[in-house]
XYZ file of C-alpha atoms in Angstrom:
560
model
C -42.715 -44.741 -1.830
C -39.575 -42.639 -1.334
C -40.402 -38.951 -1.613
C -37.401 -37.178 -0.065
C -33.783 -38.104 -0.819
C -30.898 -36.351 0.929
C -27.646 -37.329 -0.780
C -24.212 -36.598 0.767
C -25.458 -33.282 2.204
C -22.803 -31.041 3.775
C -23.434 -27.612 5.298
C -20.525 -25.340 6.304
C -20.318 -22.056 8.201
C -17.240 -20.035 7.278
C -16.311 -18.055 10.413
C -13.451 -15.575 10.846
C -11.048 -18.051 12.398
C -12.440 -21.428 11.390
C -14.963 -23.340 9.321
C -17.769 -24.983 11.283
C -19.110 -28.159 9.694
C -22.770 -28.285 10.728
C -23.622 -31.293 8.548
C -21.215 -33.745 6.934
C -22.177 -36.078 4.083
C -25.649 -36.825 5.460
C -27.739 -39.434 3.599
C -31.424 -39.803 4.504
C -34.534 -41.019 2.687
C -38.125 -40.404 3.812
C -41.111 -42.278 2.428
C -44.646 -41.023 2.012
C -46.920 -42.071 4.856
C -44.079 -42.425 7.391
C -42.654 -40.344 10.241
C -38.870 -40.165 10.456
C -37.529 -39.019 13.825
C -34.353 -36.918 13.744
C -32.599 -36.881 17.132
C -29.339 -35.779 18.721
C -27.927 -33.273 21.180
C -27.970 -29.511 20.660
C -25.496 -28.698 17.893
C -25.740 -32.172 16.355
C -27.057 -30.774 13.060
C -30.746 -31.795 13.319
C -32.201 -28.369 12.568
C -29.438 -27.678 10.012
C -30.644 -30.627 7.958
C -34.239 -29.434 8.301
C -33.287 -25.926 7.172
C -31.273 -27.286 4.249
C -34.326 -29.191 3.017
C -36.271 -25.919 2.747
C -33.208 -23.984 1.538
C -33.174 -21.675 4.556
C -29.507 -21.829 5.585
C -28.559 -18.407 6.932
C -25.288 -16.730 5.929
C -22.413 -17.335 6.413
C -23.700 -20.892 6.115
C -23.967 -22.668 2.783
C -24.681 -26.087 1.333
C -21.158 -27.002 0.242
C -21.982 -30.350 -1.358
C -24.709 -32.895 -1.906
C -28.334 -32.575 -2.947
C -31.892 -32.587 -1.604
C -34.354 -34.221 -4.006
C -38.058 -33.717 -3.291
C -40.040 -35.860 -5.702
C -38.720 -34.657 -9.063
C -37.390 -31.345 -7.698
C -33.754 -30.624 -6.812
C -34.158 -28.040 -4.035
C -30.764 -26.368 -4.454
C -30.860 -26.008 -8.225
C -32.142 -22.594 -9.334
C -33.290 -21.935 -5.761
C -34.966 -18.587 -6.547
C -37.629 -20.305 -8.654
C -38.129 -22.986 -6.004
C -39.186 -20.672 -3.171
C -42.905 -21.448 -3.591
C -42.222 -25.110 -2.911
C -41.787 -24.172 0.746
C -45.561 -23.850 0.897
C -46.725 -26.056 -1.939
C -44.509 -29.086 -1.350
C -43.180 -28.540 2.182
C -45.064 -27.541 5.341
C -43.266 -26.321 8.482
C -44.177 -26.586 12.163
C -41.865 -24.663 14.480
C -41.192 -25.088 18.188
C -42.815 -21.916 19.505
C -46.259 -21.198 18.034
C -46.290 -17.761 19.675
C -43.374 -16.546 17.549
C -44.556 -18.433 14.449
C -47.761 -16.392 14.206
C -48.178 -12.689 13.431
C -49.698 -11.086 16.561
C -51.363 -8.199 14.666
C -53.266 -10.409 12.193
C -56.142 -12.757 12.966
C -55.471 -16.438 12.349
C -57.959 -16.270 9.494
C -56.067 -13.447 7.786
C -52.819 -15.406 8.095
C -54.371 -18.550 6.637
C -55.964 -16.675 3.717
C -52.693 -14.873 2.954
C -50.746 -18.146 2.852
C -53.357 -19.977 0.767
C -53.662 -17.195 -1.806
C -49.870 -16.926 -2.091
C -49.619 -20.540 -3.241
C -53.041 -21.507 -4.595
C -55.252 -19.806 -7.168
C -58.297 -19.371 -4.939
C -60.612 -16.427 -4.348
C -60.742 -14.868 -0.897
C -64.060 -16.569 -0.161
C -62.725 -19.946 -1.292
C -59.592 -19.425 0.807
C -61.753 -18.550 3.829
C -63.838 -21.708 3.471
C -60.684 -23.788 3.115
C -59.206 -22.106 6.229
C -62.274 -22.850 8.347
C -62.265 -26.492 7.226
C -58.563 -26.740 8.124
C -59.190 -25.332 11.596
C -61.894 -27.956 12.055
C -59.567 -30.685 10.779
C -56.917 -29.868 13.384
C -59.500 -29.975 16.165
C -60.334 -26.326 16.843
C -63.928 -26.110 18.042
C -66.226 -23.338 16.816
C -63.846 -22.729 13.906
C -66.115 -20.125 12.270
C -65.824 -17.856 15.324
C -62.169 -18.639 16.100
C -61.276 -17.755 12.498
C -61.500 -14.060 13.490
C -59.498 -14.414 16.732
C -55.916 -13.219 17.217
C -53.104 -15.599 18.276
C -53.055 -14.302 21.881
C -56.673 -15.412 22.272
C -55.649 -19.074 21.904
C -53.941 -21.352 24.429
C -50.482 -22.772 23.667
C -51.908 -26.052 22.385
C -54.531 -24.294 20.258
C -51.869 -21.973 18.788
C -49.845 -25.012 17.771
C -52.951 -26.413 16.053
C -53.239 -23.137 14.124
C -49.577 -23.465 13.087
C -50.288 -27.015 11.871
C -53.259 -25.762 9.841
C -50.951 -23.134 8.287
C -48.412 -25.844 7.463
C -51.109 -27.950 5.773
C -53.098 -25.219 4.029
C -51.355 -25.561 0.649
C -51.523 -29.371 0.498
C -47.804 -30.119 1.127
C -46.374 -33.580 0.606
C -43.581 -33.196 3.175
C -44.069 -31.914 6.733
C -41.094 -30.813 8.837
C -41.888 -30.514 12.556
C -39.001 -28.939 14.512
C -39.535 -29.600 18.259
C -43.325 -29.120 17.873
C -44.237 -30.133 21.445
C -41.305 -28.987 23.618
C -43.194 -26.095 25.217
C -46.447 -28.053 25.684
C -47.696 -30.001 28.688
C -48.256 -33.735 28.510
C -51.954 -33.715 27.583
C -51.607 -31.080 24.852
C -48.439 -32.802 23.610
C -50.357 -36.056 23.285
C -53.112 -34.344 21.282
C -50.636 -32.686 18.884
C -48.686 -35.914 18.308
C -51.875 -37.901 17.693
C -52.951 -35.190 15.247
C -49.629 -35.407 13.352
C -49.887 -39.230 13.177
C -53.496 -39.023 11.984
C -52.710 -36.455 9.282
C -49.659 -38.463 8.135
C -51.836 -41.464 7.343
C -54.885 -39.582 6.006
C -52.869 -37.295 3.712
C -50.067 -39.781 2.955
C -47.502 -37.226 4.132
C -43.778 -37.702 4.491
C -42.900 -36.322 7.945
C -39.597 -35.403 9.602
C -40.009 -34.999 13.368
C -37.027 -33.178 14.929
C -36.969 -33.610 18.703
C -34.805 -34.355 21.742
C -37.637 -36.245 23.489
C -36.942 -39.965 23.081
C -40.317 -40.846 24.603
C -42.000 -38.899 21.795
C -39.832 -40.735 19.245
C -40.726 -44.122 20.771
C -44.456 -43.500 20.486
C -44.564 -41.513 17.219
C -41.767 -42.273 14.724
C -41.628 -45.215 12.312
C -37.873 -44.819 11.798
C -35.250 -42.745 13.593
C -31.995 -41.099 12.484
C -29.387 -40.220 15.121
C -27.006 -37.298 14.575
C -23.837 -36.224 16.381
C -21.518 -33.326 15.530
C -23.040 -32.997 12.045
C -22.666 -36.704 11.241
C -25.406 -39.271 10.784
C -24.475 -41.888 13.389
C -27.098 -44.491 12.574
C -30.557 -44.833 11.060
C -33.182 -47.565 11.170
C -36.534 -48.701 12.523
C -37.381 -46.979 15.798
C -37.731 -50.160 17.851
C -34.380 -51.526 16.682
C -32.499 -48.254 17.228
C -33.920 -47.749 20.743
C -33.666 -51.364 21.912
C -30.546 -52.546 20.040
C -28.462 -49.449 19.239
C -25.179 -50.226 17.494
C -23.212 -47.050 18.223
C -21.956 -46.089 21.697
C -23.320 -42.554 21.277
C -26.829 -43.867 20.594
C -26.570 -46.227 23.558
C -25.587 -43.400 25.914
C -28.251 -41.071 24.452
C -30.994 -43.635 25.069
C -29.691 -44.378 28.573
C -29.859 -40.652 29.446
C -33.659 -40.684 29.127
C -35.270 -40.792 32.598
C -37.347 -43.979 32.917
C -41.088 -43.662 33.503
C -41.539 -47.015 35.261
C -39.050 -46.708 38.148
C -37.037 -44.254 40.241
C -33.260 -43.968 39.835
C -30.664 -42.321 42.071
C -28.824 -40.440 39.302
C -29.339 -39.532 35.651
C -27.002 -41.214 33.165
C -24.721 -38.739 31.361
C -23.900 -38.997 27.663
C -20.174 -39.768 27.430
C -18.141 -37.052 25.728
C -15.110 -37.637 23.556
C -11.802 -37.056 25.361
C -13.663 -36.789 28.656
C -11.746 -37.439 31.833
C -14.954 -39.114 33.082
C -14.521 -37.795 36.578
C -17.444 -37.822 38.968
C -19.263 -34.621 39.812
C -17.350 -32.858 42.535
C -19.524 -30.173 44.054
C -17.480 -27.829 46.178
C -19.324 -26.952 49.365
C -19.030 -23.209 49.748
C -16.914 -22.443 52.786
C -19.261 -19.606 53.744
C -22.230 -21.976 53.802
C -22.835 -23.936 56.961
C -24.881 -27.002 56.179
C -27.898 -27.292 58.432
C -28.897 -30.584 59.919
C -31.895 -32.250 58.313
C -34.966 -31.307 60.320
C -38.306 -32.987 59.683
C -40.367 -29.834 59.818
C -42.306 -27.686 57.386
C -40.274 -24.905 55.788
C -43.126 -23.677 53.558
C -46.835 -23.780 54.363
C -49.431 -22.747 51.773
C -52.829 -22.112 53.370
C -56.036 -21.526 51.370
C -54.111 -19.647 48.680
C -56.097 -18.005 45.861
C -55.174 -15.647 43.036
C -57.487 -13.882 40.579
C -56.604 -11.707 37.603
C -58.934 -9.074 36.218
C -59.818 -9.824 32.614
C -60.508 -6.129 32.034
C -57.756 -3.786 33.215
C -60.131 -0.812 33.425
C -62.789 -2.356 35.625
C -62.781 -3.253 39.297
C -65.650 -5.667 38.856
C -64.912 -9.207 40.036
C -67.326 -10.541 37.393
C -64.582 -10.404 34.765
C -61.824 -11.925 36.889
C -59.993 -15.135 36.001
C -59.279 -17.466 38.929
C -55.743 -18.792 38.407
C -55.325 -20.413 41.852
C -58.332 -21.552 43.873
C -58.048 -22.299 47.611
C -54.803 -24.323 47.455
C -53.130 -25.696 50.590
C -49.960 -27.806 50.929
C -46.645 -27.802 52.775
C -43.002 -28.395 51.846
C -40.690 -29.962 54.402
C -37.184 -28.650 54.928
C -34.678 -30.492 52.744
C -37.217 -32.168 50.442
C -38.068 -31.749 46.778
C -41.735 -31.033 46.218
C -43.099 -31.268 42.677
C -46.012 -29.360 41.167
C -47.473 -30.806 37.961
C -50.470 -30.051 35.783
C -51.475 -28.688 32.408
C -50.726 -25.180 31.166
C -53.030 -22.778 32.993
C -53.350 -25.049 36.030
C -51.749 -22.444 38.318
C -48.268 -23.933 38.865
C -46.219 -20.866 37.908
C -48.694 -18.503 39.586
C -48.129 -20.285 42.900
C -44.364 -20.101 42.392
C -44.517 -16.369 41.714
C -46.585 -15.781 44.843
C -44.046 -17.700 46.945
C -41.191 -15.499 45.652
C -43.407 -12.401 46.083
C -43.713 -11.512 42.399
C -47.521 -11.797 42.745
C -49.634 -10.864 45.745
C -52.285 -13.441 46.714
C -55.940 -12.449 46.423
C -56.546 -14.432 49.612
C -54.811 -16.993 51.785
C -51.362 -17.049 53.357
C -47.830 -18.271 52.717
C -45.714 -19.196 55.735
C -41.934 -19.505 55.491
C -40.209 -20.966 58.541
C -43.446 -20.365 60.511
C -43.534 -16.676 59.556
C -46.372 -15.314 57.414
C -44.580 -13.583 54.533
C -47.816 -12.450 52.844
C -48.419 -10.025 55.725
C -45.038 -8.309 55.402
C -45.382 -4.781 54.040
C -42.029 -3.172 54.807
C -39.270 -3.542 52.202
C -36.669 -4.366 54.848
C -38.741 -7.297 56.054
C -39.215 -8.648 52.557
C -35.487 -8.414 51.782
C -34.731 -10.845 54.597
C -36.966 -13.497 53.069
C -36.061 -12.774 49.451
C -32.522 -13.677 50.387
C -33.707 -17.086 51.571
C -36.004 -17.813 48.600
C -34.543 -17.828 45.078
C -35.891 -18.861 41.679
C -34.479 -20.635 38.607
C -36.445 -19.855 35.441
C -37.236 -21.916 32.354
C -35.216 -19.912 29.826
C -31.720 -19.052 31.123
C -30.998 -16.780 28.156
C -33.873 -14.371 28.838
C -33.370 -14.495 32.624
C -29.717 -13.374 32.399
C -28.723 -9.795 31.571
C -26.941 -10.071 28.244
C -25.071 -6.793 28.812
C -23.341 -7.966 31.972
C -20.427 -10.328 32.403
C -21.074 -13.472 34.414
C -19.179 -12.148 37.438
C -21.407 -9.046 37.529
C -24.578 -11.139 37.146
C -23.622 -13.276 40.146
C -22.259 -10.336 42.151
C -25.515 -8.363 41.945
C -27.544 -10.327 44.550
C -24.463 -10.726 46.762
C -23.748 -7.000 47.018
C -27.457 -6.219 47.378
C -27.702 -8.277 50.558
C -24.130 -7.697 51.761
C -23.033 -4.231 50.548
C -19.964 -4.162 52.808
C -18.303 -7.238 51.267
C -14.746 -6.562 50.034
C -13.766 -7.052 46.389
C -11.350 -9.838 47.347
C -14.035 -11.760 49.246
C -16.600 -11.060 46.510
C -14.385 -12.457 43.738
C -13.427 -15.462 45.846
C -17.100 -16.188 46.549
C -18.023 -15.858 42.849
C -15.275 -18.321 41.893
C -16.517 -20.750 44.558
C -20.033 -20.520 43.146
C -18.857 -21.118 39.580
C -16.840 -24.146 40.636
C -19.850 -25.473 42.549
C -21.892 -25.501 39.337
C -18.943 -26.995 37.424
C -17.863 -23.887 35.516
C -14.297 -22.559 35.415
C -13.114 -19.287 36.933
C -12.472 -18.026 33.391
C -16.246 -18.090 32.871
C -16.545 -15.052 35.132
C -15.228 -12.682 32.443
C -17.501 -13.895 29.629
C -21.010 -12.832 28.572
C -24.114 -15.100 28.563
C -24.229 -15.380 24.746
C -20.787 -17.035 24.809
C -22.200 -20.110 26.588
C -24.365 -23.061 25.562
C -27.902 -23.447 26.901
C -26.816 -25.906 29.590
C -23.945 -23.658 30.697
C -26.284 -20.655 30.890
C -28.588 -22.627 33.171
C -25.583 -23.397 35.396
C -24.946 -19.640 35.622
C -28.592 -19.141 36.620
C -28.179 -21.750 39.358
C -24.980 -20.055 40.603
C -26.814 -16.712 40.779
C -29.718 -18.327 42.659
C -27.274 -19.868 45.167
C -25.418 -16.569 45.684
C -27.624 -15.457 48.594
C -27.349 -18.871 50.305
C -31.097 -19.572 50.062
C -32.962 -22.258 51.932
C -35.627 -22.639 49.218
C -35.033 -22.951 45.458
C -38.072 -22.519 43.219
C -37.337 -24.250 39.886
C -39.883 -23.358 37.193
C -39.380 -25.754 34.233
C -35.565 -25.518 34.605
C -34.736 -28.119 31.920
C -37.640 -28.103 29.442
C -35.624 -26.169 26.834
C -32.582 -28.479 27.113
C -31.807 -31.699 25.274
C -31.780 -34.994 27.150
C -28.036 -35.175 27.898
C -27.753 -31.565 29.129
C -30.956 -32.069 31.125
C -29.335 -35.040 32.872
C -26.289 -32.947 33.811
C -28.371 -30.086 35.248
C -30.677 -32.401 37.206
C -27.719 -34.328 38.660
C -26.206 -30.984 39.643
C -29.400 -29.946 41.457
C -29.503 -33.307 43.247
C -25.879 -32.920 44.395
C -26.379 -29.338 45.540
C -29.504 -30.276 47.465
C -27.751 -33.129 49.239
C -24.675 -31.118 50.180
C -26.411 -27.868 51.113
C -29.708 -29.297 52.430
C -31.681 -27.161 49.984
C -35.444 -27.325 49.844
C -36.707 -27.400 46.246
C -40.081 -26.605 44.709
C -39.823 -28.279 41.290
C -42.365 -27.268 38.634
C -42.475 -29.231 35.401
C -44.747 -30.838 32.814
C -42.166 -33.606 32.266
C -43.543 -36.372 34.482
C -40.573 -38.792 34.144
C -38.239 -36.010 35.339
C -40.554 -35.137 38.235
C -40.585 -38.793 39.296
C -36.785 -38.837 39.516
C -36.403 -35.442 41.213
C -39.189 -35.217 43.801
C -40.056 -36.755 47.161
C -43.690 -35.681 47.010
C -45.898 -34.306 44.234
C -48.943 -32.054 44.104
C -51.255 -32.269 41.075
C -53.043 -29.094 39.929
C -55.994 -28.729 37.566
C -57.725 -25.447 36.746
C -56.187 -23.774 39.797
C -57.308 -26.467 42.246
C -55.159 -29.067 43.988
C -56.378 -32.549 43.034
C -54.068 -34.552 45.268
C -50.745 -34.556 47.122
C -48.884 -37.824 47.481
C -45.479 -39.432 47.900
C -43.935 -39.731 44.441
C -43.948 -43.520 44.106
C -47.461 -43.802 45.550
C -48.689 -41.250 43.023
C -47.121 -43.055 40.047
C -48.138 -46.547 41.195
C -51.519 -45.793 42.799
C -52.802 -42.392 41.616
C -55.836 -41.386 43.618
C -57.453 -38.830 41.315
C -58.918 -39.497 37.879
C -57.067 -36.482 36.437
C -53.718 -37.817 37.716
C -54.432 -41.185 36.116
C -55.139 -39.418 32.819
C -51.863 -37.450 32.969
C -49.904 -40.652 33.606
C -51.699 -42.426 30.760
C -50.789 -39.659 28.304
C -47.123 -39.489 29.384
C -44.777 -40.489 26.492
C -43.047 -43.705 27.543
C -39.798 -44.850 25.973
C -40.499 -48.245 27.543
C -43.487 -48.638 25.189
C -41.069 -49.525 22.393
C -40.180 -52.774 24.199
C -43.759 -54.078 24.034
């Protein structure tokens, strides 16, 4: 039964110098009891369509033509009186549950407020309904957790709370905008299974907006592909993914890293009017490539880290053990992957290696020197120059008040204060060219770039001190599949030409398989196993590793 009809929908943004067409004559239908996947690169119009359905297009944007029919309701007619349909008829699940929830209200207060806004229930009735919803989405001890604040839940549990909020007023349409991007593979699997279960039990119409084609393959009944505001093609998921008709869809599917084999390079989505030239990484003339030496660059020995649960007490009884007696090594020139669920200790280890956290016990050796014993600032500066980090979110890790040239210059002048302006500018331009950005980029600010370009700037800044070790903490999780492929190819090229050693942290197992020589698996702060990448994927030794691989979304599943 067709519940949602989008007819010739166009959304325009009137800017000072031009009109941006975010959606152009889009036609989509969604049936009750089905999940429609909406995919495409960043800027393709996916979220614009989702926002138009709930009449939340921000100014200067506007729906310039077309209609959105929800059952017997025309969303854009007399929109003021239709506002309540956002809760009654339409439920929303956003990408980041942390920002979707009010931090100063308990989850129970937020559920009651939403229910009473849309349904004529007493506070006690709303409370009972809220507790039942929390149980329905799989939150244990719902009566107690009802009075907890959002920060007292894990990322996966917060997303379950957001789902309960989306369902609390009995909607008939559910819009999920990147609901699992920030979640690890096991939590992602739970959330997707929950959405599929609720779709069937409640006979919901669901639009799943995502850039993860593996998620689409295992979750969606049909898929719609968008590019530059246009609907490229739409059809059953299996047919679109196995027999795509449009070149853009073919290249988008081919950009997804396979889960069943290792490839040498990621496939790039072809751009219109592209000169299709191969990546040409310029080796910095100040950087002398070292010969490949089969020796350990990093040695982690019996590393542990605890955090006090109570800031005001020195008692170890209240401490949380984030890393528990972990030991492994990273050879010079290799890529070593760390995988595991949220809270497993991956990022804590990374922050101890770059000296942002001090270990509670254990040692970290870099080039056979124990850096955890260094106490003088001058000694630390020497090693900080050789160890650099690339963070998950390039926008928050770059200073928005500085131009790109100043962002990159900062670490250079810190470690080489006597460098001349001519040499400094020349070096900055070399770095930008090495990450495939133009020299003109130097005089722009971070907000003037796309997400993928900002991550290139972050990589250029990390390379500025000519490090031997790059710590990459989820460097592509916020990027769509085509931009992810570009960044990962760039890292591969830089590693090969500069003999970089990389610690690669990610919850995206297909990406880790393509990027890493060896992998360490963490669970609850403990190291389960360390293995060569192909051995780990083909013959996992630990039960937990086998479970992670089983839960991994597989685009190949659509071929079965």
